[in-house]
Short mmCIF file of C-alpha atoms and ligand atoms in Angstrom, two decimals:
data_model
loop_
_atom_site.label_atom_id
_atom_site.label_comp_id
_atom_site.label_asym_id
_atom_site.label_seq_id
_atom_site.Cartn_x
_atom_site.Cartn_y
_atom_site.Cartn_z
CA UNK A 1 74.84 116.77 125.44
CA UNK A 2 78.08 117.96 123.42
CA UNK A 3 81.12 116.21 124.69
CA UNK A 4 84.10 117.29 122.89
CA UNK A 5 86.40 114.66 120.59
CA UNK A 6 88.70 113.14 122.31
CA UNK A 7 90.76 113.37 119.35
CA UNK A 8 92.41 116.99 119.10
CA UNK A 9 93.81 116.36 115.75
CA UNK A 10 94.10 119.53 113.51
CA UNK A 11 94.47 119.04 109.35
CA UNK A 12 97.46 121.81 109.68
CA UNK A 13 96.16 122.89 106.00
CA UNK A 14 93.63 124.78 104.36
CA UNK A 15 92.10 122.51 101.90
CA UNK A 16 91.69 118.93 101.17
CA UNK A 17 92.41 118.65 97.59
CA UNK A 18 93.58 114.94 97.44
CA UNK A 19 95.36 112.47 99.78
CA UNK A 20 98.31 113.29 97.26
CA UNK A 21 100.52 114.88 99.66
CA UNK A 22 98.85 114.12 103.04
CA UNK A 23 101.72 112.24 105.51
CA UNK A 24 100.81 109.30 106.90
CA UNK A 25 100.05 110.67 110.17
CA UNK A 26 97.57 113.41 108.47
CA UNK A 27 95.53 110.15 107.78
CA UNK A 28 95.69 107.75 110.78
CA UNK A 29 94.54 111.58 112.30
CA UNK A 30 91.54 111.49 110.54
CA UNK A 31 90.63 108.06 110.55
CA UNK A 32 90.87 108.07 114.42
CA UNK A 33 88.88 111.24 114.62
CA UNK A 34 86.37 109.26 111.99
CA UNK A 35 85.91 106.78 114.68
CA UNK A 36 84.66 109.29 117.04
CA UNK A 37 81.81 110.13 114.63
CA UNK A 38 81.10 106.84 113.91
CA UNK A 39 79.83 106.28 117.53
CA UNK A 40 77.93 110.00 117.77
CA UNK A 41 76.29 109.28 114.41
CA UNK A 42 74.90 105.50 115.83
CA UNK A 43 73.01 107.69 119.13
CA UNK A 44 69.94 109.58 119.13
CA UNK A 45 72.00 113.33 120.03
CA UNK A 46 73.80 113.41 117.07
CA UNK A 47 74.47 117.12 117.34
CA UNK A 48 77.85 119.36 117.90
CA UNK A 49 78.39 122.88 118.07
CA UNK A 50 81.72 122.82 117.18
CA UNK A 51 81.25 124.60 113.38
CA UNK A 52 78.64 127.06 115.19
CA UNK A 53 78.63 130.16 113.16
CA UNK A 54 80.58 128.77 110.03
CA UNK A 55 78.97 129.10 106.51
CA UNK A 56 79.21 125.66 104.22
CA UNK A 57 78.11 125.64 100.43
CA UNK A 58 78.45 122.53 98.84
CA UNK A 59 79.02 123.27 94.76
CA UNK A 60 77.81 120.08 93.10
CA UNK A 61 78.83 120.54 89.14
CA UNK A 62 78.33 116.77 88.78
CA UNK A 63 75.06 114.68 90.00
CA UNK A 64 75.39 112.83 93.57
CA UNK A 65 73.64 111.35 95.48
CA UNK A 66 75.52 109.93 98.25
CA UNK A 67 78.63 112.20 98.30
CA UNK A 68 76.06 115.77 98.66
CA UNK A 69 73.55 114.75 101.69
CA UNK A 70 76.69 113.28 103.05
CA UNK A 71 78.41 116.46 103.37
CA UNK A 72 74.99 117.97 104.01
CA UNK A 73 74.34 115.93 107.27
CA UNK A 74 78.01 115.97 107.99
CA UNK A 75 78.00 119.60 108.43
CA UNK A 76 74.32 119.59 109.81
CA UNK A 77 75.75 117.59 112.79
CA UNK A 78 78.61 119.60 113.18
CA UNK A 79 76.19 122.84 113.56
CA UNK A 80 77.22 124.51 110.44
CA UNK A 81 74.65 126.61 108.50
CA UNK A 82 74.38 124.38 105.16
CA UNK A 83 73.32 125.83 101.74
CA UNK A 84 73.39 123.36 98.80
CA UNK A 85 73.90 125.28 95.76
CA UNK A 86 71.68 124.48 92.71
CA UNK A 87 74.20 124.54 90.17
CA UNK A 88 71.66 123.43 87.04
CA UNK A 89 69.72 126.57 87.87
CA UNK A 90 72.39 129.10 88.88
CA UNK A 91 74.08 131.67 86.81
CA UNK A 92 76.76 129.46 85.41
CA UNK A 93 73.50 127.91 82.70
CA UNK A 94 73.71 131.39 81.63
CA UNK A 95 77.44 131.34 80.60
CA UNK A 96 79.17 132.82 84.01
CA UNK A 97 82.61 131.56 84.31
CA UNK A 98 83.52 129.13 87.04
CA UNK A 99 86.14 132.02 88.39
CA UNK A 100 82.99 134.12 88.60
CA UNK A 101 81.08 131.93 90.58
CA UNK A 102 83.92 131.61 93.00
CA UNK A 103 83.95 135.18 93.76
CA UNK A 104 80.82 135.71 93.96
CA UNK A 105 80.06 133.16 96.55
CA UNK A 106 83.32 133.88 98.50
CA UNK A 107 81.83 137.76 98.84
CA UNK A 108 79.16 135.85 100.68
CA UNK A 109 82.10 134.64 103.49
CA UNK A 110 81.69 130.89 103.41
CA UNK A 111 83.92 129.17 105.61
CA UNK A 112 84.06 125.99 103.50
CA UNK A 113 83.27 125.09 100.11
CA UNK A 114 82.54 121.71 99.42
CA UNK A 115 83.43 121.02 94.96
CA UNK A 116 82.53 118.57 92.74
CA UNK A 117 83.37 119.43 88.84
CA UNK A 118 83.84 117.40 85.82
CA UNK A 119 87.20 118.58 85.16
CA UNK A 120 90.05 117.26 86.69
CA UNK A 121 91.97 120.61 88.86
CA UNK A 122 88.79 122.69 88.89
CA UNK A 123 89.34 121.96 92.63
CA UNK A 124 91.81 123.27 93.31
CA UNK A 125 91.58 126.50 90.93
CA UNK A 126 88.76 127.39 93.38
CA UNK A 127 90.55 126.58 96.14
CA UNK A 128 93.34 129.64 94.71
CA UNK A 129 90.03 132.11 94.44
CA UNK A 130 88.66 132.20 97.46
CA UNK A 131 89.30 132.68 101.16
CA UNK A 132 87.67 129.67 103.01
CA UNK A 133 88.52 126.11 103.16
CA UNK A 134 87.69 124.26 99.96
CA UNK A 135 86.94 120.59 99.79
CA UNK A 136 87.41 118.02 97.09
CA UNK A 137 84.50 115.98 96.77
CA UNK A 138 85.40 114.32 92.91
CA UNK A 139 87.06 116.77 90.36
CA UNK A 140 86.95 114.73 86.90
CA UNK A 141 89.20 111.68 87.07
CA UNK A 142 91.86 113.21 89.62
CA UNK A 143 90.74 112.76 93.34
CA UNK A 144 87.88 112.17 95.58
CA UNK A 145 90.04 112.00 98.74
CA UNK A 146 86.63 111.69 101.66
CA UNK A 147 86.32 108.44 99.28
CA UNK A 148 89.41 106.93 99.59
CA UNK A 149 89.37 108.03 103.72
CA UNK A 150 85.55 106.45 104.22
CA UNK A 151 86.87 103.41 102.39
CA UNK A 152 90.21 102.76 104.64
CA UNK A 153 87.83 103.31 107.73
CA UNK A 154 85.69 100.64 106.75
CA UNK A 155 88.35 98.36 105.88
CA UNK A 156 90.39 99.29 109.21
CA UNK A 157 87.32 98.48 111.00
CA UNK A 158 86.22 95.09 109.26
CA UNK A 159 90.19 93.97 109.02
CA UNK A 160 91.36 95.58 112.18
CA UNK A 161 94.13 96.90 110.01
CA UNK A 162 94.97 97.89 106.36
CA UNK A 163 98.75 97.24 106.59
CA UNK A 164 99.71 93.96 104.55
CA UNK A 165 96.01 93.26 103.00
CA UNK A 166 96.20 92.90 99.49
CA UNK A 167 93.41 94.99 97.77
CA UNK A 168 92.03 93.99 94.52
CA UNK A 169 90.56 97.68 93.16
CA UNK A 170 88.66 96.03 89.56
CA UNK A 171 86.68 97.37 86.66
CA UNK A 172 87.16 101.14 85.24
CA UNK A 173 90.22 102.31 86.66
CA UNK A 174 90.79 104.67 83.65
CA UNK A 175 88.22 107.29 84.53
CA UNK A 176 88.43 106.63 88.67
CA UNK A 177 88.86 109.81 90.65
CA UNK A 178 88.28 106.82 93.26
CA UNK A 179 90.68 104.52 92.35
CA UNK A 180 93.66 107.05 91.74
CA UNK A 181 92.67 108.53 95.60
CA UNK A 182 93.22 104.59 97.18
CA UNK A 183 95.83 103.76 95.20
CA UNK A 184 97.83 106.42 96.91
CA UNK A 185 96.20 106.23 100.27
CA UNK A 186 96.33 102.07 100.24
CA UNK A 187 99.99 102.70 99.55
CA UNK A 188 100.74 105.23 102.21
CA UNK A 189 99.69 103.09 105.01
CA UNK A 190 101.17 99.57 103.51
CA UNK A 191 98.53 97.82 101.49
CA UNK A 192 99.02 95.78 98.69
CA UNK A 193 97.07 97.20 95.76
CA UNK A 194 96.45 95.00 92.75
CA UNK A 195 94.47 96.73 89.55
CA UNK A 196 92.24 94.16 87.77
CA UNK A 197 90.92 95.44 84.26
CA UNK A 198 90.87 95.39 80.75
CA UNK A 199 93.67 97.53 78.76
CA UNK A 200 91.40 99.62 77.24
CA UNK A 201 90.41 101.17 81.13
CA UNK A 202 93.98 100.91 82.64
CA UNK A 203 95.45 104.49 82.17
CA UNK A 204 99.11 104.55 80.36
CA UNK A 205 101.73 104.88 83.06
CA UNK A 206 99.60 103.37 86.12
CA UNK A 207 102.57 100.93 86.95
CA UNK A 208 104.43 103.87 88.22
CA UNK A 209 101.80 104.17 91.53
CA UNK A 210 103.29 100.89 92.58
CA UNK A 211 100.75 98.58 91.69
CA UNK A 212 100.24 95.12 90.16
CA UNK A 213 98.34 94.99 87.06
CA UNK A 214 96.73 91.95 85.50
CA UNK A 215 93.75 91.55 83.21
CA UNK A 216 91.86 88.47 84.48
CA UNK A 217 89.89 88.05 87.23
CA UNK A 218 91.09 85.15 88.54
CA UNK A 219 94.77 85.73 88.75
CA UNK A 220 93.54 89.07 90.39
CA UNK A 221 91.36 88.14 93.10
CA UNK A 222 94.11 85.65 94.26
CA UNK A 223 94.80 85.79 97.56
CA UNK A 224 92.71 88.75 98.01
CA UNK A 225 91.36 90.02 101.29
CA UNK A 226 89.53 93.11 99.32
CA UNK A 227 87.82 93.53 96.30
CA UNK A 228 86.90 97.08 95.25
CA UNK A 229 84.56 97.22 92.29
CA UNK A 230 84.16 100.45 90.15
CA UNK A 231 80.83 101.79 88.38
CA UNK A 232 81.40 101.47 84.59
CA UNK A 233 81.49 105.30 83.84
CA UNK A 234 79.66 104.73 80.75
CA UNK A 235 79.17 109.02 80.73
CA UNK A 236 82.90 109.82 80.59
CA UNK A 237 83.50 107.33 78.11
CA UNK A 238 83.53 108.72 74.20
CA UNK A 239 83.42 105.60 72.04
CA UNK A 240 83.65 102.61 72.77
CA UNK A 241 85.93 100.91 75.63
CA UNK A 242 84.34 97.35 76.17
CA UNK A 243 82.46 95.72 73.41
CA UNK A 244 78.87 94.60 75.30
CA UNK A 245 77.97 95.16 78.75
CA UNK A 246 77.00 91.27 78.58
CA UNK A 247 80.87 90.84 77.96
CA UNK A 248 82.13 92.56 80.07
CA UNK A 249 80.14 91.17 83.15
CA UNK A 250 81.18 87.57 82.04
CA UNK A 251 85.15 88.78 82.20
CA UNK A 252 84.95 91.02 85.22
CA UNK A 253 81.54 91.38 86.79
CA UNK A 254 81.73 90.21 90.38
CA UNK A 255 79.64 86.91 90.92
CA UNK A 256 79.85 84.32 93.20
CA UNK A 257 81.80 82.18 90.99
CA UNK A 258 84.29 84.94 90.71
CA UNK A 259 84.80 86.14 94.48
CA UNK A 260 85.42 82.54 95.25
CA UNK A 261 89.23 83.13 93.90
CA UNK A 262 89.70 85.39 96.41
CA UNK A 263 90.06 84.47 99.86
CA UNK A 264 87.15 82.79 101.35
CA UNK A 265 87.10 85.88 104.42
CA UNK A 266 87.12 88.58 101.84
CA UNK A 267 85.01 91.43 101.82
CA UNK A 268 83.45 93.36 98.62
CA UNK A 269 83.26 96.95 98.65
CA UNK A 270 82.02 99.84 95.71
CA UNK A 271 81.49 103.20 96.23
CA UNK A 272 78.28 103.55 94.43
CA UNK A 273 76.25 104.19 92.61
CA UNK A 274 76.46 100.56 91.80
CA UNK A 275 75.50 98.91 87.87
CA UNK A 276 74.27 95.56 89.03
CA UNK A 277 74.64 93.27 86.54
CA UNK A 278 77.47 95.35 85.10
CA UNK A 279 80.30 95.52 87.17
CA UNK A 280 78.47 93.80 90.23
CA UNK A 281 75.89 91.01 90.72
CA UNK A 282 73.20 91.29 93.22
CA UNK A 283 74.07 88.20 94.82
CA UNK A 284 77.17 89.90 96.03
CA UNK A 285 76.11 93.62 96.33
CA UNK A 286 73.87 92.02 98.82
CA UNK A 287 75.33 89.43 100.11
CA UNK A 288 77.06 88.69 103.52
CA UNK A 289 80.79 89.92 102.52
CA UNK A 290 79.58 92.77 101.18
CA UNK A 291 80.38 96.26 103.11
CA UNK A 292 79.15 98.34 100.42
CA UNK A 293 76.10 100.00 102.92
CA UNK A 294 78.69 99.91 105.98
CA UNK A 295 80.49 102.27 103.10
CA UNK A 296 77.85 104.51 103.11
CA UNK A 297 77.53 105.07 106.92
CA UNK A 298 81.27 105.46 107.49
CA UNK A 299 80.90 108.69 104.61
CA UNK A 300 79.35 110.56 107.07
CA UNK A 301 81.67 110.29 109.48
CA UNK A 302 84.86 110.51 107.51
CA UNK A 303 83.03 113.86 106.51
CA UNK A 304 82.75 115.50 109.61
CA UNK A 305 86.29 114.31 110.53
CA UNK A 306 87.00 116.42 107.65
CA UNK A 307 85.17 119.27 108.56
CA UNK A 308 86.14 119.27 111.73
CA UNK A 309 89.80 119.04 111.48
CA UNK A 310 90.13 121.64 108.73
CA UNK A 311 88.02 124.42 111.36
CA UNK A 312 89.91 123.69 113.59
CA UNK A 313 92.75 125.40 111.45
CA UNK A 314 90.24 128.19 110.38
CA UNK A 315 90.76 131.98 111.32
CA UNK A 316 89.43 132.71 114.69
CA UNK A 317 89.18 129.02 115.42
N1 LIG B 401 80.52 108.20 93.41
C1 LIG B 401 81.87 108.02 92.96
C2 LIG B 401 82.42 109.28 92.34
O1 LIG B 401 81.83 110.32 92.44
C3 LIG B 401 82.02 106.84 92.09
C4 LIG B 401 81.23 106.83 90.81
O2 LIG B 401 80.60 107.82 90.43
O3 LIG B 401 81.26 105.78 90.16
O4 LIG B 401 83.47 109.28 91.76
#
Protein backbone atom coordinates (compact mmCIF):
# COMPACT_ATOMS: atom_id res chain seq x y z
CA UNK A 1 0.00 0.00 0.00
CA UNK A 2 1.47 3.65 -0.71
CA UNK A 3 -1.08 6.26 0.04
CA UNK A 4 0.21 9.60 -0.63
CA UNK A 5 0.64 12.48 2.38
CA UNK A 6 -2.05 14.24 2.84
CA UNK A 7 0.16 17.02 3.50
CA UNK A 8 1.42 18.63 0.07
CA UNK A 9 3.79 20.90 1.75
CA UNK A 10 6.97 21.74 -0.34
CA UNK A 11 10.36 23.22 1.65
CA UNK A 12 10.44 25.97 -1.39
CA UNK A 13 14.45 25.70 -0.82
CA UNK A 14 17.26 23.69 -1.62
CA UNK A 15 18.90 22.92 1.58
CA UNK A 16 18.22 22.78 5.19
CA UNK A 17 21.11 24.45 6.71
CA UNK A 18 19.47 25.67 10.03
CA UNK A 19 15.99 26.78 11.19
CA UNK A 20 17.82 30.30 11.04
CA UNK A 21 15.79 31.74 8.40
CA UNK A 22 12.91 29.23 8.01
CA UNK A 23 9.28 31.36 8.45
CA UNK A 24 7.10 30.14 10.74
CA UNK A 25 4.94 28.50 8.33
CA UNK A 26 8.14 26.53 6.76
CA UNK A 27 7.95 24.81 10.26
CA UNK A 28 4.30 24.18 11.30
CA UNK A 29 4.76 22.61 7.35
CA UNK A 30 7.01 20.20 8.47
CA UNK A 31 5.85 19.38 11.72
CA UNK A 32 2.39 18.55 10.22
CA UNK A 33 3.95 16.53 7.48
CA UNK A 34 6.10 14.86 10.60
CA UNK A 35 2.84 13.73 11.91
CA UNK A 36 2.06 11.85 8.86
CA UNK A 37 5.22 9.74 9.35
CA UNK A 38 4.72 9.31 12.72
CA UNK A 39 1.60 7.11 12.02
CA UNK A 40 3.33 5.16 8.75
CA UNK A 41 6.42 4.51 10.88
CA UNK A 42 3.99 2.84 13.99
CA UNK A 43 2.41 0.10 10.95
CA UNK A 44 3.91 -2.89 9.59
CA UNK A 45 4.11 -1.21 5.56
CA UNK A 46 6.32 1.33 6.38
CA UNK A 47 7.39 1.84 2.80
CA UNK A 48 6.96 4.91 0.13
CA UNK A 49 8.09 5.33 -3.24
CA UNK A 50 8.05 8.78 -3.24
CA UNK A 51 12.23 9.32 -3.37
CA UNK A 52 12.24 6.29 -6.00
CA UNK A 53 15.27 6.78 -8.07
CA UNK A 54 17.01 9.53 -5.85
CA UNK A 55 20.65 8.93 -4.62
CA UNK A 56 21.24 9.84 -0.62
CA UNK A 57 24.85 9.81 0.97
CA UNK A 58 24.94 10.62 4.39
CA UNK A 59 28.71 12.26 5.19
CA UNK A 60 29.20 11.59 8.89
CA UNK A 61 32.63 13.64 9.84
CA UNK A 62 31.57 13.32 13.50
CA UNK A 63 30.45 9.87 15.35
CA UNK A 64 26.48 9.25 15.66
CA UNK A 65 24.63 7.07 16.49
CA UNK A 66 21.15 8.15 16.52
CA UNK A 67 21.26 11.09 14.04
CA UNK A 68 22.99 8.47 10.94
CA UNK A 69 20.51 5.24 11.04
CA UNK A 70 17.97 7.92 11.48
CA UNK A 71 18.53 9.44 8.24
CA UNK A 72 19.39 5.95 7.03
CA UNK A 73 15.86 4.47 7.73
CA UNK A 74 14.34 7.81 6.97
CA UNK A 75 15.40 7.62 3.49
CA UNK A 76 15.07 3.70 3.42
CA UNK A 77 11.29 4.30 3.95
CA UNK A 78 11.06 6.92 1.60
CA UNK A 79 12.60 4.44 -1.22
CA UNK A 80 15.77 6.25 -1.68
CA UNK A 81 18.95 4.27 -2.57
CA UNK A 82 21.08 4.95 0.79
CA UNK A 83 24.93 4.84 0.88
CA UNK A 84 26.54 5.74 4.25
CA UNK A 85 29.87 7.03 3.58
CA UNK A 86 32.79 5.73 5.75
CA UNK A 87 34.45 8.85 6.36
CA UNK A 88 37.39 7.27 8.86
CA UNK A 89 38.37 5.13 5.91
CA UNK A 90 37.84 7.39 2.88
CA UNK A 91 40.28 9.53 1.11
CA UNK A 92 40.00 12.53 3.33
CA UNK A 93 42.57 10.15 6.18
CA UNK A 94 44.85 10.59 3.37
CA UNK A 95 44.83 14.46 3.36
CA UNK A 96 41.98 15.18 0.49
CA UNK A 97 40.37 18.42 1.11
CA UNK A 98 36.77 18.60 2.20
CA UNK A 99 36.10 20.70 -1.29
CA UNK A 100 37.51 17.59 -2.91
CA UNK A 101 35.35 15.25 -1.42
CA UNK A 102 32.39 17.33 -2.39
CA UNK A 103 33.14 17.09 -5.96
CA UNK A 104 33.93 14.02 -6.14
CA UNK A 105 30.81 12.62 -4.69
CA UNK A 106 28.58 15.22 -6.49
CA UNK A 107 30.19 13.63 -10.00
CA UNK A 108 28.45 10.60 -8.62
CA UNK A 109 24.76 12.68 -8.93
CA UNK A 110 23.44 12.36 -5.41
CA UNK A 111 20.27 13.94 -4.94
CA UNK A 112 20.83 14.69 -1.24
CA UNK A 113 23.67 14.87 0.97
CA UNK A 114 23.10 14.40 4.42
CA UNK A 115 26.56 16.48 6.64
CA UNK A 116 27.77 16.26 9.84
CA UNK A 117 31.35 18.12 10.42
CA UNK A 118 33.10 19.41 13.38
CA UNK A 119 33.34 22.81 12.14
CA UNK A 120 30.76 25.15 12.42
CA UNK A 121 29.71 26.37 8.29
CA UNK A 122 31.29 23.27 6.76
CA UNK A 123 27.56 22.79 5.94
CA UNK A 124 26.88 24.96 4.18
CA UNK A 125 30.33 25.34 2.15
CA UNK A 126 29.20 21.95 0.75
CA UNK A 127 26.00 22.93 0.22
CA UNK A 128 27.80 25.96 -2.39
CA UNK A 129 29.83 22.81 -4.14
CA UNK A 130 27.54 20.67 -5.21
CA UNK A 131 24.30 20.27 -7.13
CA UNK A 132 21.86 18.24 -4.87
CA UNK A 133 20.10 19.07 -1.76
CA UNK A 134 22.39 19.17 1.24
CA UNK A 135 21.26 18.55 4.77
CA UNK A 136 22.51 19.78 8.09
CA UNK A 137 22.69 17.10 10.44
CA UNK A 138 25.22 19.04 13.32
CA UNK A 139 28.05 21.29 11.84
CA UNK A 140 30.33 22.16 15.04
CA UNK A 141 28.41 24.32 17.49
CA UNK A 142 26.11 26.17 14.80
CA UNK A 143 22.93 24.08 13.94
CA UNK A 144 21.40 20.73 13.97
CA UNK A 145 18.01 21.95 12.67
CA UNK A 146 16.14 17.88 12.25
CA UNK A 147 17.02 18.28 16.18
CA UNK A 148 15.40 21.20 17.07
CA UNK A 149 12.19 20.02 14.50
CA UNK A 150 12.05 16.23 16.23
CA UNK A 151 12.13 18.04 19.55
CA UNK A 152 9.07 20.66 18.88
CA UNK A 153 7.14 17.52 17.50
CA UNK A 154 7.46 15.77 20.58
CA UNK A 155 6.68 18.59 22.67
CA UNK A 156 3.60 19.64 20.30
CA UNK A 157 2.44 16.21 20.74
CA UNK A 158 2.90 15.68 24.65
CA UNK A 159 1.71 19.59 25.28
CA UNK A 160 -0.74 19.82 22.46
CA UNK A 161 1.03 23.06 21.74
CA UNK A 162 4.46 24.85 22.11
CA UNK A 163 3.07 28.43 22.16
CA UNK A 164 3.34 29.95 25.83
CA UNK A 165 5.32 26.83 27.51
CA UNK A 166 8.24 27.97 29.14
CA UNK A 167 11.27 25.72 28.22
CA UNK A 168 14.08 25.29 30.54
CA UNK A 169 17.12 24.19 27.85
CA UNK A 170 20.11 23.37 30.97
CA UNK A 171 23.69 22.23 31.08
CA UNK A 172 26.32 23.01 28.10
CA UNK A 173 24.79 25.56 26.11
CA UNK A 174 28.26 26.89 25.03
CA UNK A 175 29.15 24.13 22.60
CA UNK A 176 25.17 23.22 21.62
CA UNK A 177 24.58 23.05 17.89
CA UNK A 178 21.23 21.83 19.71
CA UNK A 179 20.52 24.42 21.87
CA UNK A 180 21.35 27.42 19.43
CA UNK A 181 18.76 25.39 16.72
CA UNK A 182 15.66 25.55 19.67
CA UNK A 183 16.45 28.62 20.87
CA UNK A 184 15.51 30.04 17.53
CA UNK A 185 12.86 27.55 16.63
CA UNK A 186 11.20 27.75 20.44
CA UNK A 187 11.17 31.45 19.68
CA UNK A 188 9.64 31.41 16.26
CA UNK A 189 6.57 29.68 17.28
CA UNK A 190 6.13 31.56 20.90
CA UNK A 191 7.87 29.59 23.59
CA UNK A 192 9.41 30.85 26.46
CA UNK A 193 13.04 29.75 26.52
CA UNK A 194 14.97 30.01 29.75
CA UNK A 195 18.98 28.95 29.62
CA UNK A 196 20.08 27.32 32.93
CA UNK A 197 24.00 26.99 33.24
CA UNK A 198 27.10 27.90 34.63
CA UNK A 199 29.03 31.10 33.08
CA UNK A 200 31.76 29.29 32.02
CA UNK A 201 29.18 27.26 29.25
CA UNK A 202 26.87 30.29 28.48
CA UNK A 203 28.36 31.78 25.19
CA UNK A 204 29.09 35.78 25.37
CA UNK A 205 26.19 37.57 23.73
CA UNK A 206 23.41 34.72 24.21
CA UNK A 207 20.98 37.38 25.77
CA UNK A 208 20.58 38.78 22.37
CA UNK A 209 18.40 35.35 21.16
CA UNK A 210 15.81 36.55 23.58
CA UNK A 211 16.29 34.38 26.35
CA UNK A 212 16.39 34.36 30.17
CA UNK A 213 19.54 33.38 31.69
CA UNK A 214 20.10 32.30 35.27
CA UNK A 215 22.69 30.05 36.87
CA UNK A 216 20.81 27.94 39.44
CA UNK A 217 18.68 25.31 39.02
CA UNK A 218 16.08 26.14 41.04
CA UNK A 219 15.23 29.62 39.97
CA UNK A 220 15.41 27.94 36.44
CA UNK A 221 13.17 25.12 36.52
CA UNK A 222 10.48 27.49 38.04
CA UNK A 223 7.45 27.26 36.57
CA UNK A 224 8.75 25.08 33.95
CA UNK A 225 6.68 22.87 31.70
CA UNK A 226 10.09 21.59 29.84
CA UNK A 227 13.35 20.76 30.81
CA UNK A 228 15.92 20.11 28.06
CA UNK A 229 19.17 18.66 29.34
CA UNK A 230 22.44 18.80 27.23
CA UNK A 231 25.35 16.07 27.08
CA UNK A 232 28.44 17.64 28.75
CA UNK A 233 30.60 17.87 25.51
CA UNK A 234 33.55 16.97 27.43
CA UNK A 235 35.39 16.43 23.56
CA UNK A 236 34.93 20.05 22.43
CA UNK A 237 35.99 21.34 25.58
CA UNK A 238 39.99 22.41 25.79
CA UNK A 239 40.68 22.94 29.48
CA UNK A 240 38.79 23.01 31.91
CA UNK A 241 35.03 24.45 32.11
CA UNK A 242 33.52 22.82 35.37
CA UNK A 243 35.77 21.79 38.14
CA UNK A 244 34.52 17.84 38.88
CA UNK A 245 31.91 16.03 37.17
CA UNK A 246 30.75 15.20 40.92
CA UNK A 247 30.19 19.10 41.08
CA UNK A 248 28.70 19.71 38.54
CA UNK A 249 25.90 16.98 38.90
CA UNK A 250 25.20 18.34 42.49
CA UNK A 251 24.58 22.10 40.83
CA UNK A 252 22.84 21.04 37.66
CA UNK A 253 22.44 17.34 37.15
CA UNK A 254 18.74 16.56 36.84
CA UNK A 255 17.46 14.45 39.91
CA UNK A 256 14.36 14.08 41.39
CA UNK A 257 14.99 16.58 43.96
CA UNK A 258 15.73 19.02 41.23
CA UNK A 259 12.75 18.46 38.64
CA UNK A 260 10.49 18.91 41.57
CA UNK A 261 10.98 22.93 41.07
CA UNK A 262 9.55 22.67 37.99
CA UNK A 263 6.05 22.09 37.48
CA UNK A 264 4.76 18.91 38.81
CA UNK A 265 3.30 17.98 34.82
CA UNK A 266 6.65 18.66 33.32
CA UNK A 267 8.32 16.59 30.97
CA UNK A 268 12.30 15.93 30.61
CA UNK A 269 13.74 15.69 27.33
CA UNK A 270 17.80 15.24 25.95
CA UNK A 271 18.80 14.54 22.73
CA UNK A 272 21.32 11.94 23.48
CA UNK A 273 23.67 10.47 23.84
CA UNK A 274 22.90 10.95 27.45
CA UNK A 275 25.95 11.11 30.57
CA UNK A 276 23.89 9.67 33.35
CA UNK A 277 25.09 10.74 36.36
CA UNK A 278 26.49 13.82 34.64
CA UNK A 279 24.05 15.98 33.36
CA UNK A 280 21.10 13.41 34.00
CA UNK A 281 20.19 10.84 36.68
CA UNK A 282 18.74 7.56 35.80
CA UNK A 283 15.88 8.01 37.93
CA UNK A 284 14.73 10.64 35.53
CA UNK A 285 16.21 9.48 32.13
CA UNK A 286 13.92 6.68 32.93
CA UNK A 287 11.38 7.77 34.64
CA UNK A 288 7.66 8.52 33.81
CA UNK A 289 8.12 12.37 32.60
CA UNK A 290 10.74 11.52 30.65
CA UNK A 291 10.23 11.71 26.62
CA UNK A 292 13.73 11.23 25.88
CA UNK A 293 12.92 7.59 23.78
CA UNK A 294 9.56 9.25 22.39
CA UNK A 295 12.61 11.73 21.10
CA UNK A 296 14.13 9.15 19.36
CA UNK A 297 11.06 7.80 17.44
CA UNK A 298 9.81 11.24 16.41
CA UNK A 299 13.73 11.62 14.59
CA UNK A 300 12.68 9.43 12.13
CA UNK A 301 9.87 11.00 11.18
CA UNK A 302 10.92 14.61 11.34
CA UNK A 303 13.59 13.07 8.87
CA UNK A 304 11.57 11.93 6.22
CA UNK A 305 9.42 15.11 6.53
CA UNK A 306 12.64 16.54 5.60
CA UNK A 307 13.41 14.49 2.87
CA UNK A 308 10.38 14.57 1.54
CA UNK A 309 9.62 18.15 1.40
CA UNK A 310 13.00 19.18 0.02
CA UNK A 311 12.29 16.39 -3.27
CA UNK A 312 9.57 17.61 -3.67
CA UNK A 313 11.45 20.91 -4.78
CA UNK A 314 14.12 18.74 -6.62
CA UNK A 315 14.67 18.93 -10.52
CA UNK A 316 12.31 16.72 -12.31
CA UNK A 317 10.25 16.34 -9.17
N1 LIG B 1 23.53 14.29 19.33
C1 LIG B 1 23.53 15.72 19.51
C2 LIG B 1 24.44 16.40 18.52
O1 LIG B 1 24.91 15.80 17.60
C3 LIG B 1 23.79 16.12 20.91
C4 LIG B 1 25.11 15.71 21.49
O2 LIG B 1 25.99 15.20 20.80
O3 LIG B 1 25.26 15.93 22.70
O4 LIG B 1 24.69 17.57 18.61
Amino acid sequence: MNIATKSSFVLNRRHLLGIEGLSFDEIVGLLDLSEEFVALNRQVEKKRTSLRGRTQINLFFESSTRTQSSFELAGKRLGADVMNMAVNSSAMKKGETLIDTAMTLNAMHPDILVMRHHASGAVELLSQKVDGSVINAGDGAHEHPTQALLDALTIRRNKGRIEGLTVAICGDILHSRVARSNIILLNALGARVRLVAPSTLLPAGIERFGVEITRDMREGLAGADIVMMLRLQRERMNGSFVPSVQEYFAYFGLDTRKLAFAKPDALVMHPGPMNRGVEIDSTVADGAQSLIREQVEMGVAVRMAVLEALSRNLPNA
